C-alpha atoms as one frame of an Amber mdcrd trajectory, in Angstrom:
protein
  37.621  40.251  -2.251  40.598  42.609  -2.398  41.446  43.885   1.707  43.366
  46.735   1.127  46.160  48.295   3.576  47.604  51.607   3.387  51.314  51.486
   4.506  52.626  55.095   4.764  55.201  57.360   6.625  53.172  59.853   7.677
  51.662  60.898  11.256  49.003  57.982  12.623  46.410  60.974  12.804  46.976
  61.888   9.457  47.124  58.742   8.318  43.954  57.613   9.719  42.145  60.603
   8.215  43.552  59.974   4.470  41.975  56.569   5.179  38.751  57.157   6.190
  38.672  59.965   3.444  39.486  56.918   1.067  36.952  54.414   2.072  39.823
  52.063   4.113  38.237  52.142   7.190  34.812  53.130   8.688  33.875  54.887
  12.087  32.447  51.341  12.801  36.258  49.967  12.314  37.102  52.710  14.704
  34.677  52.007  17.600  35.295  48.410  16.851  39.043  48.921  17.387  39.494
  46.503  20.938  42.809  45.249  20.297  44.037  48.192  18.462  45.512  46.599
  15.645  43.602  48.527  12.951  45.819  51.210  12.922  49.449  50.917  14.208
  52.741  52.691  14.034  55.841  50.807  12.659  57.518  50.692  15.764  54.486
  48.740  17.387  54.079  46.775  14.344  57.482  45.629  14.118  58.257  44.762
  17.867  54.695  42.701  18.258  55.668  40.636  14.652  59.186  39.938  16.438
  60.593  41.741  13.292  62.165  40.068  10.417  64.253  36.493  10.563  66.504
  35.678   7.676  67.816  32.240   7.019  70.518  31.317   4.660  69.634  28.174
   2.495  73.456  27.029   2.182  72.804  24.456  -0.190  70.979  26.807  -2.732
  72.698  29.887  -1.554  69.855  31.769  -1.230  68.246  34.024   1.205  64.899
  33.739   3.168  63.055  36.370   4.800  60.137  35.620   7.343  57.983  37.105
  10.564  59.851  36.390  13.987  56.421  35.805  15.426  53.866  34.136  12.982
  51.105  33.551  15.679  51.224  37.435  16.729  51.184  38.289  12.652  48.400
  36.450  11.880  46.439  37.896  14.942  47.201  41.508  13.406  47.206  40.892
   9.676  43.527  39.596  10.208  42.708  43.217  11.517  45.311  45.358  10.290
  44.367  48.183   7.879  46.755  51.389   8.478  50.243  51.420   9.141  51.573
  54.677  10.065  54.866  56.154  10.703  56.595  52.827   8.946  59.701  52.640
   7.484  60.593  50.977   4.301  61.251  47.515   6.553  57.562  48.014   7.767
  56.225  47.620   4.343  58.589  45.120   3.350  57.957  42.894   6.299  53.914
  42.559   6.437  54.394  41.216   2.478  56.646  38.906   4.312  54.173  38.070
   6.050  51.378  37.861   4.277  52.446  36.232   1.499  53.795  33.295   4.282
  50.124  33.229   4.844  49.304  32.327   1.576  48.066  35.205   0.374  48.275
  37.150  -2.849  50.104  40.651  -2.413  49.607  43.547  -4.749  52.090  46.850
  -3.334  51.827  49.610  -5.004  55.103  52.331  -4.303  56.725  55.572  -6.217
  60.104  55.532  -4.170  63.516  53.978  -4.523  62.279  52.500  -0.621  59.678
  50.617  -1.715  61.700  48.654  -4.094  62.250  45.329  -1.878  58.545  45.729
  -1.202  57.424  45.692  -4.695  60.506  43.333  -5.992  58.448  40.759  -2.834
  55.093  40.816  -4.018  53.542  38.808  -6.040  52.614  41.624  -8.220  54.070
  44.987  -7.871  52.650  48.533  -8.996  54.408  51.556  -9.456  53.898  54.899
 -10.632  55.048  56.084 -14.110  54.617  59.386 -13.598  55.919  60.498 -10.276
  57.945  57.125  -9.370  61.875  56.408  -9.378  63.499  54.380 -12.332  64.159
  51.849  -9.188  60.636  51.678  -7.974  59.767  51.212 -11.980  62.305  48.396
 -12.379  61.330  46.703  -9.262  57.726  46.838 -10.233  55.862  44.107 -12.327
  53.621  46.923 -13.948  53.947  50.812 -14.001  50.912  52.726 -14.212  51.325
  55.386 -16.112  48.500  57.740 -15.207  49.678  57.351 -11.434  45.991  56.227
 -10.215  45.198  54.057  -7.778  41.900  53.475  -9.734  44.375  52.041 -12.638
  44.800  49.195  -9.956  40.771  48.302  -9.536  40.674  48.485 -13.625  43.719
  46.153 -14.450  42.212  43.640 -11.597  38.701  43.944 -13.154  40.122  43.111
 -16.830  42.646  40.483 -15.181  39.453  38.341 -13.291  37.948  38.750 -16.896
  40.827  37.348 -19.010  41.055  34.375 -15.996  37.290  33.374 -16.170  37.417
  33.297 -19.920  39.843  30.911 -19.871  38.658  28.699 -16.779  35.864  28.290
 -19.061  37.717  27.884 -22.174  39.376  25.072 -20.050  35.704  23.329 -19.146
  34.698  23.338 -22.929
């Protein structure tokens, strides 16, 4: 139930490599790849989204980020599973995004650039061992073994803890 996206700055052949090494995407993803939105660079990603809108909420004095093109975000986000070459904007802007969609965004970072990123989620991961004291403080949890496998563990004891107490709730 978890779709997982790997947001990185490095080369979109590299990239795409590390990903199929990982289990993100399959050759069948690849030869199924018509619109080409299963791998993208930043630069594509952010001129078909229309980039990021901000509107100031006078009355509450606060700040709101969104998608400049929601209909062209949803159309990618359905497919979208590598984005390469992206800056820190990149990642910041498809948990815009998402998480306009209604969705529920886990970002994992180590860097003081993926700060806004994590601080946007809904539930942010960074690394305890390699990652910046900003990336930490941004974060909801550090792991502190820096594995991504930390992530599938603390989701697996999470859905755990929930269904006990949906069912504590029934009784």
């Amino acid at each position: 139930g978890i779709n997982v996206r790997m947001v990185t700055g490095d080369n979109i052949d590299t990239a795409i490599a590390i990903s199929r090494e990982a289990g993100i995407i399959s050759d069948a993803d690849l030869l199924h790849n018509e619109q080409g939105y299963l791998c993208m660079t930043g630069k594509n990603f952010r001129e078909m989204v229309g980039g990021l809108t901000t509107i100031y909420d006078s009355l509450t004095n606060t700040r709101m980020d969104s998608v400049g093109n929601k209909r062209a975000f949803r159309d990618i986000a359905k497919k979208l599973k590598v984005l390469a070459r992206s800056s820190p904007e990149d990642k910041y802007l498809l948990v815009t995004g998402l998480r306009d969609e209604g969705n529920v965004v886990a970002v994992t970072g180590d860097g003081t650039n993926d700060a806004p990123a994590l601080n946007k989620a809904d539930v942010g991961f960074s690394m305890g061992l390699t990652g910046t004291d900003v990336a930490k403080n941004a974060s909801d949890i550090v792991l502190t073994d820096d594995n991504f496998c930390s992530v599938l563990t603390a989701v697996k004891y999470g859905r755990n803890i929930f269904d006990s107490v949906r069912k504590f709730l029934q009784f």
